Amino acid sequence: MSSPERVTISYASAAEIEGNYRRWCAMAGMGDTPLGDYGQELAQAQRRGLLASGMAPSRVRAISAAAGRGGLTGAVAARSLVLVAQRDREVIGGLYAGPEAFVVQRLQPWGTTAQARALVGLMKVGVLAVEPEFRNAGVGAKLLRCAADRAAAGRVRLMYGSFTADADLDGFCADRGLRVLGPGEGIDLSPVVGVPADLDPANGERLAALAIGDGPPVALFRDATDNRVAAEHRPPSSEGARRRASTGNRARRRS
């Protein structure tokens, strides 16, 4: 095990993403999902200067510039971060988090204001992984805390994640301030995006959420039982968002 004091957390370089992201996904149980193949896109976004380019408080306007260079995928990259945990320069874990493109796209009928609020105000922790020999030593907690701090600095208002219903993560999440939702419970997104919208858990999964900065308390939407809106694990690309829109997903706007 490793003392958290000896572990450093930083933004991952393109090379670190290419060399470690797929393994992080495998350790997190995401290796056989489309998200597990997203490392090359993230590395490319880092090389182009898009990744996390809109996270600094003074650079929220960089989202528009990123959108101009890469469309919705570029805007999502600007609000996404990949963190790497190292001990004595050895990579021992990583985290990927960012807004979900399909959530932004599903808000299109409500206009660009709601979509911009989703891009800025929402962040999902898609991957969190620590090498087996360094687990139970506070490394994952340090990664999550660092992500939350940077999210707060970037004006994110709600951070959330999902895990399988049988995963023993309730204690881990609760100890770090996340509200763990019960089976079938979804998140009411309307306090963040300003329009009636909610996020449902995928079939067999549960959600956990944390209010960030001045974000409102996590609000529940309890009518989250329609499996037709269950999301698959997909990378936050515009292509993936279009597939979700046609096949059903867990982000819904309420009329």
CSV table of C-alpha atoms in Angstrom, one decimal, residues 114-211:
chain,number,residue,atom,x,y,z
A,114,ALA,CA,-30.1,24.6,-21.2
A,115,GLN,CA,-27.4,22.8,-23.2
A,116,ALA,CA,-24.7,25.2,-22.0
A,117,ARG,CA,-25.8,24.8,-18.5
A,118,ALA,CA,-25.5,21.0,-18.9
A,119,LEU,CA,-22.0,21.4,-20.4
A,120,VAL,CA,-20.8,23.6,-17.6
A,121,GLY,CA,-22.8,22.3,-14.6
A,122,LEU,CA,-22.8,18.5,-15.0
A,123,MET,CA,-19.8,16.1,-14.8
A,124,LYS,CA,-19.9,12.3,-14.7
A,125,VAL,CA,-17.1,10.3,-13.3
A,126,GLY,CA,-16.8,7.7,-16.1
A,127,VAL,CA,-13.7,5.9,-15.0
A,128,LEU,CA,-12.0,5.7,-11.6
A,129,ALA,CA,-9.3,3.0,-11.1
A,130,VAL,CA,-6.3,2.2,-8.9
A,131,GLU,CA,-3.8,-0.6,-9.3
A,132,PRO,CA,-4.6,-3.5,-7.0
A,133,GLU,CA,-1.5,-3.2,-4.9
A,134,PHE,CA,-2.3,0.4,-4.1
A,135,ARG,CA,-5.9,0.0,-3.2
A,136,ASN,CA,-7.4,0.7,0.3
A,137,ALA,CA,-4.7,3.4,0.8
A,138,GLY,CA,-6.7,6.5,-0.1
A,139,VAL,CA,-5.5,6.8,-3.7
A,140,GLY,CA,-9.0,6.6,-5.2
A,141,ALA,CA,-10.3,9.1,-2.6
A,142,LYS,CA,-7.5,11.5,-3.5
A,143,LEU,CA,-8.3,11.2,-7.2
A,144,LEU,CA,-12.0,11.8,-6.6
A,145,ARG,CA,-11.3,14.7,-4.2
A,146,CYS,CA,-8.9,16.4,-6.7
A,147,ALA,CA,-11.5,16.0,-9.5
A,148,ALA,CA,-14.2,17.5,-7.3
A,149,ASP,CA,-11.9,20.5,-6.4
A,150,ARG,CA,-11.2,21.1,-10.1
A,151,ALA,CA,-14.8,20.7,-10.9
A,152,ALA,CA,-15.8,23.3,-8.3
A,153,ALA,CA,-13.2,25.7,-9.7
A,154,GLY,CA,-14.6,25.1,-13.2
A,155,ARG,CA,-18.2,26.0,-12.0
A,156,VAL,CA,-19.5,22.4,-12.1
A,157,ARG,CA,-22.6,22.1,-9.9
A,158,LEU,CA,-23.3,18.4,-9.9
A,159,MET,CA,-20.9,15.5,-10.1
A,160,TYR,CA,-22.3,12.0,-10.4
A,161,GLY,CA,-21.3,8.4,-11.3
A,162,SER,CA,-22.9,5.0,-11.7
A,163,PHE,CA,-22.1,1.5,-10.6
A,164,THR,CA,-23.7,-1.9,-10.8
A,165,ALA,CA,-26.3,-2.5,-8.2
A,166,ASP,CA,-24.4,-5.4,-6.6
A,167,ALA,CA,-21.1,-3.4,-6.3
A,168,ASP,CA,-20.0,-2.8,-2.7
A,169,LEU,CA,-19.4,0.9,-3.2
A,170,ASP,CA,-22.0,2.5,-0.9
A,171,GLY,CA,-19.5,3.0,1.9
A,172,PHE,CA,-16.8,4.4,-0.4
A,173,CYS,CA,-19.2,6.9,-1.9
A,174,ALA,CA,-20.9,7.9,1.3
A,175,ASP,CA,-17.6,8.5,3.1
A,176,ARG,CA,-16.7,10.9,0.3
A,177,GLY,CA,-19.9,12.9,0.5
A,178,LEU,CA,-21.7,11.4,-2.4
A,179,ARG,CA,-25.4,10.6,-2.1
A,180,VAL,CA,-26.0,7.0,-3.1
A,181,LEU,CA,-29.4,6.6,-4.7
A,182,GLY,CA,-31.6,3.6,-4.3
A,183,PRO,CA,-32.5,1.1,-7.0
A,184,GLY,CA,-34.6,2.8,-9.7
A,185,GLU,CA,-34.0,6.3,-8.3
A,186,GLY,CA,-32.9,9.0,-10.8
A,187,ILE,CA,-31.5,12.5,-10.5
A,188,ASP,CA,-33.6,15.6,-11.1
A,189,LEU,CA,-31.4,17.7,-13.3
A,190,SER,CA,-33.8,20.7,-13.5
A,191,PRO,CA,-32.1,22.7,-10.6
A,192,VAL,CA,-28.9,22.6,-12.7
A,193,VAL,CA,-30.1,22.9,-16.3
A,194,GLY,CA,-33.1,25.1,-15.6
A,195,VAL,CA,-35.6,23.0,-17.5
A,196,PRO,CA,-37.6,19.8,-16.6
A,197,ALA,CA,-35.1,17.0,-17.1
A,198,ASP,CA,-33.9,13.9,-15.2
A,199,LEU,CA,-31.2,11.3,-15.4
A,200,ASP,CA,-32.2,7.6,-14.9
A,201,PRO,CA,-29.9,4.7,-13.9
A,202,ALA,CA,-29.1,2.2,-16.5
A,203,ASN,CA,-30.7,-1.2,-16.1
A,204,GLY,CA,-29.0,-3.0,-13.1
A,205,GLU,CA,-27.1,0.1,-12.0
A,206,ARG,CA,-27.4,2.8,-9.3
A,207,LEU,CA,-26.4,6.4,-9.3
A,208,ALA,CA,-24.3,8.4,-6.8
A,209,ALA,CA,-24.1,12.2,-6.9
A,210,LEU,CA,-22.4,15.1,-5.2
A,211,ALA,CA,-23.4,18.8,-5.1
